[in-house]
Amino acid sequence: MFTKISPTADSQLSNEDVANLMVNDALKNISQLTGLNQEQAFALLVNQVSQQTDQVSHTKRTKVYSPLLEQNEAQFISSLFN
């Protein structure tokens, strides 16, 4: 018989829902691996994330222009006819 499987990471989930699932899973895994409770695991996660954001803010940021993909597509289509 066919059994319907409803995946947790469905394409209909919003970015916020996906982020919440990932954080909850990370907290559960940290708790299991370290033997700490959820609050202590959250403190470790916050500490690590704040270190990462400090490193990102010190690196050079590259500006990306949104029509980049459209320009590539236009060039490709143009090259087909030339």
Short mmCIF file of N, CA, C and O in Angstrom, two decimals:
data_model
loop_
_atom_site.label_atom_id
_atom_site.label_comp_id
_atom_site.label_asym_id
_atom_site.label_seq_id
_atom_site.Cartn_x
_atom_site.Cartn_y
_atom_site.Cartn_z
N MET A 1 0.82 -1.19 0.00
CA MET A 1 0.00 0.00 0.00
C MET A 1 0.86 1.25 0.00
O MET A 1 1.96 1.27 0.53
N PHE A 2 0.33 2.27 -0.56
CA PHE A 2 1.02 3.55 -0.63
C PHE A 2 0.77 4.33 0.65
O PHE A 2 -0.37 4.50 1.07
N THR A 3 1.85 4.77 1.28
CA THR A 3 1.70 5.62 2.46
C THR A 3 2.27 6.99 2.14
O THR A 3 3.38 7.11 1.62
N LYS A 4 1.48 7.98 2.42
CA LYS A 4 1.90 9.35 2.11
C LYS A 4 2.94 9.81 3.13
O LYS A 4 2.74 9.70 4.33
N ILE A 5 4.05 10.31 2.62
CA ILE A 5 5.11 10.84 3.46
C ILE A 5 5.09 12.35 3.34
O ILE A 5 5.16 12.89 2.24
N SER A 6 4.97 13.02 4.47
CA SER A 6 5.00 14.48 4.44
C SER A 6 6.33 14.95 5.00
O SER A 6 6.55 14.92 6.20
N PRO A 7 7.25 15.35 4.11
CA PRO A 7 8.57 15.76 4.58
C PRO A 7 8.50 17.04 5.40
O PRO A 7 7.67 17.90 5.15
N THR A 8 9.39 17.15 6.37
CA THR A 8 9.42 18.34 7.23
C THR A 8 9.90 19.55 6.45
O THR A 8 9.36 20.65 6.58
N ALA A 9 10.91 19.38 5.62
CA ALA A 9 11.46 20.50 4.86
C ALA A 9 10.76 20.60 3.52
O ALA A 9 11.32 20.33 2.47
N ASP A 10 9.52 20.95 3.52
CA ASP A 10 8.72 21.10 2.31
C ASP A 10 9.02 22.44 1.68
O ASP A 10 9.43 23.39 2.34
N SER A 11 8.82 22.54 0.40
CA SER A 11 9.11 23.79 -0.29
C SER A 11 8.16 24.90 0.13
O SER A 11 8.41 26.07 -0.13
N GLN A 12 7.06 24.57 0.79
CA GLN A 12 6.11 25.58 1.20
C GLN A 12 6.50 26.25 2.52
O GLN A 12 5.91 27.24 2.91
N LEU A 13 7.50 25.70 3.21
CA LEU A 13 7.93 26.32 4.45
C LEU A 13 8.62 27.65 4.15
O LEU A 13 9.33 27.79 3.16
N SER A 14 8.40 28.59 5.01
CA SER A 14 9.06 29.88 4.82
C SER A 14 10.49 29.80 5.31
O SER A 14 10.89 28.85 5.99
N ASN A 15 11.29 30.78 4.98
CA ASN A 15 12.67 30.82 5.43
C ASN A 15 12.76 30.82 6.95
O ASN A 15 13.64 30.21 7.53
N GLU A 16 11.84 31.52 7.59
CA GLU A 16 11.84 31.58 9.05
C GLU A 16 11.56 30.21 9.65
O GLU A 16 12.20 29.82 10.62
N ASP A 17 10.63 29.47 9.06
CA ASP A 17 10.32 28.13 9.55
C ASP A 17 11.52 27.20 9.39
O ASP A 17 11.83 26.41 10.28
N VAL A 18 12.22 27.31 8.27
CA VAL A 18 13.40 26.48 8.04
C VAL A 18 14.48 26.83 9.06
O VAL A 18 15.12 25.95 9.63
N ALA A 19 14.68 28.12 9.30
CA ALA A 19 15.68 28.55 10.27
C ALA A 19 15.32 28.04 11.67
O ALA A 19 16.20 27.58 12.41
N ASN A 20 14.05 28.09 12.03
CA ASN A 20 13.62 27.59 13.34
C ASN A 20 13.86 26.10 13.46
O ASN A 20 14.30 25.62 14.52
N LEU A 21 13.58 25.35 12.40
CA LEU A 21 13.83 23.91 12.43
C LEU A 21 15.32 23.62 12.61
O LEU A 21 15.70 22.73 13.38
N MET A 22 16.15 24.37 11.93
CA MET A 22 17.59 24.15 12.02
C MET A 22 18.12 24.49 13.41
O MET A 22 18.95 23.76 13.96
N VAL A 23 17.65 25.58 13.98
CA VAL A 23 18.10 25.97 15.32
C VAL A 23 17.64 24.94 16.35
O VAL A 23 18.42 24.54 17.22
N ASN A 24 16.40 24.50 16.26
CA ASN A 24 15.90 23.49 17.20
C ASN A 24 16.69 22.20 17.09
O ASN A 24 17.02 21.57 18.10
N ASP A 25 16.99 21.80 15.87
CA ASP A 25 17.77 20.59 15.66
C ASP A 25 19.19 20.76 16.20
O ASP A 25 19.74 19.85 16.83
N ALA A 26 19.78 21.93 15.97
CA ALA A 26 21.13 22.19 16.47
C ALA A 26 21.15 22.16 18.00
O ALA A 26 22.05 21.57 18.60
N LEU A 27 20.16 22.76 18.63
CA LEU A 27 20.10 22.75 20.09
C LEU A 27 19.94 21.34 20.63
O LEU A 27 20.58 20.96 21.62
N LYS A 28 19.12 20.55 19.97
CA LYS A 28 18.93 19.15 20.40
C LYS A 28 20.24 18.38 20.26
O LYS A 28 20.63 17.65 21.17
N ASN A 29 20.93 18.56 19.15
CA ASN A 29 22.19 17.85 18.93
C ASN A 29 23.27 18.30 19.91
O ASN A 29 24.03 17.47 20.42
N ILE A 30 23.36 19.60 20.17
CA ILE A 30 24.34 20.11 21.13
C ILE A 30 24.06 19.53 22.51
O ILE A 30 24.98 19.10 23.22
N SER A 31 22.79 19.49 22.89
CA SER A 31 22.43 18.94 24.19
C SER A 31 22.81 17.47 24.30
O SER A 31 23.34 17.03 25.32
N GLN A 32 22.54 16.71 23.26
CA GLN A 32 22.85 15.29 23.28
C GLN A 32 24.35 15.04 23.31
O GLN A 32 24.83 14.17 24.03
N LEU A 33 25.11 15.81 22.52
CA LEU A 33 26.55 15.59 22.44
C LEU A 33 27.31 16.04 23.69
O LEU A 33 28.29 15.42 24.08
N THR A 34 26.85 17.14 24.29
CA THR A 34 27.58 17.69 25.42
C THR A 34 27.00 17.29 26.77
O THR A 34 27.67 17.43 27.79
N GLY A 35 25.76 16.84 26.78
CA GLY A 35 25.11 16.51 28.05
C GLY A 35 24.59 17.74 28.78
O GLY A 35 24.21 17.65 29.94
N LEU A 36 24.58 18.88 28.11
CA LEU A 36 24.07 20.11 28.72
C LEU A 36 22.56 20.21 28.52
O LEU A 36 21.99 19.56 27.64
N ASN A 37 21.93 21.06 29.33
CA ASN A 37 20.50 21.29 29.12
C ASN A 37 20.30 22.27 27.96
O ASN A 37 21.26 22.80 27.41
N GLN A 38 19.05 22.52 27.60
CA GLN A 38 18.74 23.36 26.44
C GLN A 38 19.25 24.80 26.61
O GLN A 38 19.74 25.40 25.66
N GLU A 39 19.15 25.34 27.81
CA GLU A 39 19.60 26.72 28.04
C GLU A 39 21.10 26.84 27.88
O GLU A 39 21.60 27.80 27.27
N GLN A 40 21.86 25.88 28.41
CA GLN A 40 23.31 25.91 28.28
C GLN A 40 23.73 25.69 26.82
O GLN A 40 24.67 26.34 26.34
N ALA A 41 23.03 24.80 26.14
CA ALA A 41 23.31 24.56 24.72
C ALA A 41 23.03 25.82 23.91
O ALA A 41 23.78 26.17 23.00
N PHE A 42 21.96 26.53 24.26
CA PHE A 42 21.63 27.78 23.57
C PHE A 42 22.71 28.82 23.80
O PHE A 42 23.09 29.55 22.88
N ALA A 43 23.23 28.90 25.02
CA ALA A 43 24.31 29.86 25.32
C ALA A 43 25.55 29.54 24.48
O ALA A 43 26.20 30.46 23.97
N LEU A 44 25.89 28.26 24.34
CA LEU A 44 27.02 27.89 23.49
C LEU A 44 26.79 28.29 22.04
O LEU A 44 27.67 28.80 21.37
N LEU A 45 25.57 28.03 21.56
CA LEU A 45 25.24 28.37 20.17
C LEU A 45 25.29 29.88 19.94
O LEU A 45 25.83 30.34 18.94
N VAL A 46 24.76 30.65 20.86
CA VAL A 46 24.77 32.10 20.74
C VAL A 46 26.21 32.61 20.73
O VAL A 46 26.56 33.50 19.92
N ASN A 47 27.06 32.05 21.58
CA ASN A 47 28.46 32.46 21.63
C ASN A 47 29.14 32.19 20.29
O ASN A 47 29.86 33.04 19.76
N GLN A 48 28.90 31.03 19.72
CA GLN A 48 29.51 30.68 18.44
C GLN A 48 29.01 31.56 17.30
O GLN A 48 29.78 32.03 16.47
N VAL A 49 27.72 31.80 17.28
CA VAL A 49 27.14 32.63 16.23
C VAL A 49 27.65 34.07 16.33
O VAL A 49 27.96 34.70 15.32
N SER A 50 27.77 34.60 17.55
CA SER A 50 28.26 35.97 17.70
C SER A 50 29.71 36.08 17.25
O SER A 50 30.10 37.09 16.67
N GLN A 51 30.52 35.03 17.47
CA GLN A 51 31.89 35.04 16.97
C GLN A 51 31.90 35.05 15.44
O GLN A 51 32.70 35.76 14.82
N GLN A 52 31.03 34.26 14.84
CA GLN A 52 30.95 34.20 13.38
C GLN A 52 30.52 35.54 12.79
O GLN A 52 31.05 35.99 11.79
N THR A 53 29.54 36.19 13.41
CA THR A 53 29.07 37.47 12.88
C THR A 53 30.13 38.55 13.03
O THR A 53 30.23 39.44 12.20
N ASP A 54 30.94 38.47 14.10
CA ASP A 54 32.04 39.42 14.25
C ASP A 54 33.05 39.24 13.14
O ASP A 54 33.56 40.22 12.58
N GLN A 55 33.35 38.00 12.78
CA GLN A 55 34.30 37.73 11.71
C GLN A 55 33.76 38.20 10.37
O GLN A 55 34.49 38.75 9.55
N VAL A 56 32.47 38.00 10.13
CA VAL A 56 31.86 38.41 8.86
C VAL A 56 31.85 39.92 8.74
O VAL A 56 32.10 40.47 7.67
N SER A 57 31.59 40.61 9.84
CA SER A 57 31.53 42.07 9.76
C SER A 57 32.90 42.69 9.49
O SER A 57 32.98 43.80 8.98
N HIS A 58 33.98 41.97 9.81
CA HIS A 58 35.32 42.50 9.56
C HIS A 58 35.83 42.18 8.17
O HIS A 58 36.81 42.75 7.72
N THR A 59 35.20 41.26 7.48
CA THR A 59 35.65 40.91 6.14
C THR A 59 35.09 41.90 5.13
O THR A 59 34.07 42.55 5.36
N LYS A 60 35.73 41.98 3.98
CA LYS A 60 35.28 42.88 2.92
C LYS A 60 34.01 42.32 2.30
O LYS A 60 33.93 41.15 1.96
N ARG A 61 33.02 43.15 2.15
CA ARG A 61 31.76 42.74 1.56
C ARG A 61 31.75 43.08 0.08
O ARG A 61 32.15 44.17 -0.32
N THR A 62 31.29 42.15 -0.72
CA THR A 62 31.23 42.35 -2.15
C THR A 62 29.80 42.72 -2.53
O THR A 62 28.86 42.07 -2.12
N LYS A 63 29.67 43.75 -3.32
CA LYS A 63 28.35 44.19 -3.76
C LYS A 63 27.93 43.39 -4.97
O LYS A 63 28.68 43.24 -5.93
N VAL A 64 26.73 42.83 -4.91
CA VAL A 64 26.20 42.04 -6.01
C VAL A 64 25.02 42.80 -6.60
O VAL A 64 24.13 43.25 -5.88
N TYR A 65 25.04 42.94 -7.89
CA TYR A 65 23.97 43.65 -8.57
C TYR A 65 22.92 42.66 -9.05
O TYR A 65 23.25 41.63 -9.65
N SER A 66 21.66 42.96 -8.82
CA SER A 66 20.59 42.01 -9.11
C SER A 66 20.41 41.65 -10.59
O SER A 66 20.08 40.51 -10.87
N PRO A 67 20.62 42.52 -11.55
CA PRO A 67 20.38 42.12 -12.94
C PRO A 67 21.51 41.27 -13.55
O PRO A 67 21.55 41.08 -14.74
N LEU A 68 22.42 40.75 -12.73
CA LEU A 68 23.55 39.97 -13.23
C LEU A 68 23.06 38.75 -14.01
O LEU A 68 23.54 38.47 -15.11
N LEU A 69 22.09 38.04 -13.48
CA LEU A 69 21.56 36.85 -14.15
C LEU A 69 20.89 37.23 -15.46
O LEU A 69 21.08 36.57 -16.47
N GLU A 70 20.14 38.30 -15.46
CA GLU A 70 19.46 38.72 -16.67
C GLU A 70 20.45 39.09 -17.77
O GLU A 70 20.23 38.81 -18.93
N GLN A 71 21.56 39.73 -17.39
CA GLN A 71 22.58 40.09 -18.38
C GLN A 71 23.19 38.83 -19.00
O GLN A 71 23.41 38.78 -20.20
N ASN A 72 23.45 37.82 -18.17
CA ASN A 72 24.01 36.58 -18.70
C ASN A 72 23.03 35.90 -19.66
O ASN A 72 23.44 35.38 -20.70
N GLU A 73 21.76 35.90 -19.29
CA GLU A 73 20.76 35.30 -20.17
C GLU A 73 20.66 36.07 -21.48
O GLU A 73 20.57 35.47 -22.56
N ALA A 74 20.69 37.40 -21.41
CA ALA A 74 20.61 38.20 -22.63
C ALA A 74 21.82 37.97 -23.52
O ALA A 74 21.70 37.87 -24.75
N GLN A 75 22.99 37.86 -22.92
CA GLN A 75 24.20 37.59 -23.70
C GLN A 75 24.14 36.22 -24.34
O GLN A 75 24.53 36.04 -25.49
N PHE A 76 23.63 35.24 -23.61
CA PHE A 76 23.52 33.89 -24.16
C PHE A 76 22.55 33.85 -25.35
O PHE A 76 22.86 33.31 -26.41
N ILE A 77 21.41 34.48 -25.18
CA ILE A 77 20.42 34.50 -26.26
C ILE A 77 20.98 35.26 -27.46
O ILE A 77 20.81 34.84 -28.61
N SER A 78 21.66 36.35 -27.20
CA SER A 78 22.26 37.13 -28.28
C SER A 78 23.32 36.32 -29.02
O SER A 78 23.42 36.38 -30.25
N SER A 79 24.09 35.53 -28.28
CA SER A 79 25.14 34.73 -28.91
C SER A 79 24.56 33.61 -29.80
O SER A 79 25.23 33.15 -30.72
N LEU A 80 23.34 33.20 -29.55
CA LEU A 80 22.71 32.19 -30.37
C LEU A 80 22.44 32.68 -31.79
O LEU A 80 22.47 31.92 -32.75
N PHE A 81 22.18 33.99 -31.92
CA PHE A 81 21.83 34.55 -33.20
C PHE A 81 22.98 35.24 -33.92
O PHE A 81 22.87 35.66 -35.04
N ASN A 82 24.10 35.39 -33.26
CA ASN A 82 25.24 36.06 -33.88
C ASN A 82 26.32 35.07 -34.27
O ASN A 82 26.58 34.09 -33.78
#
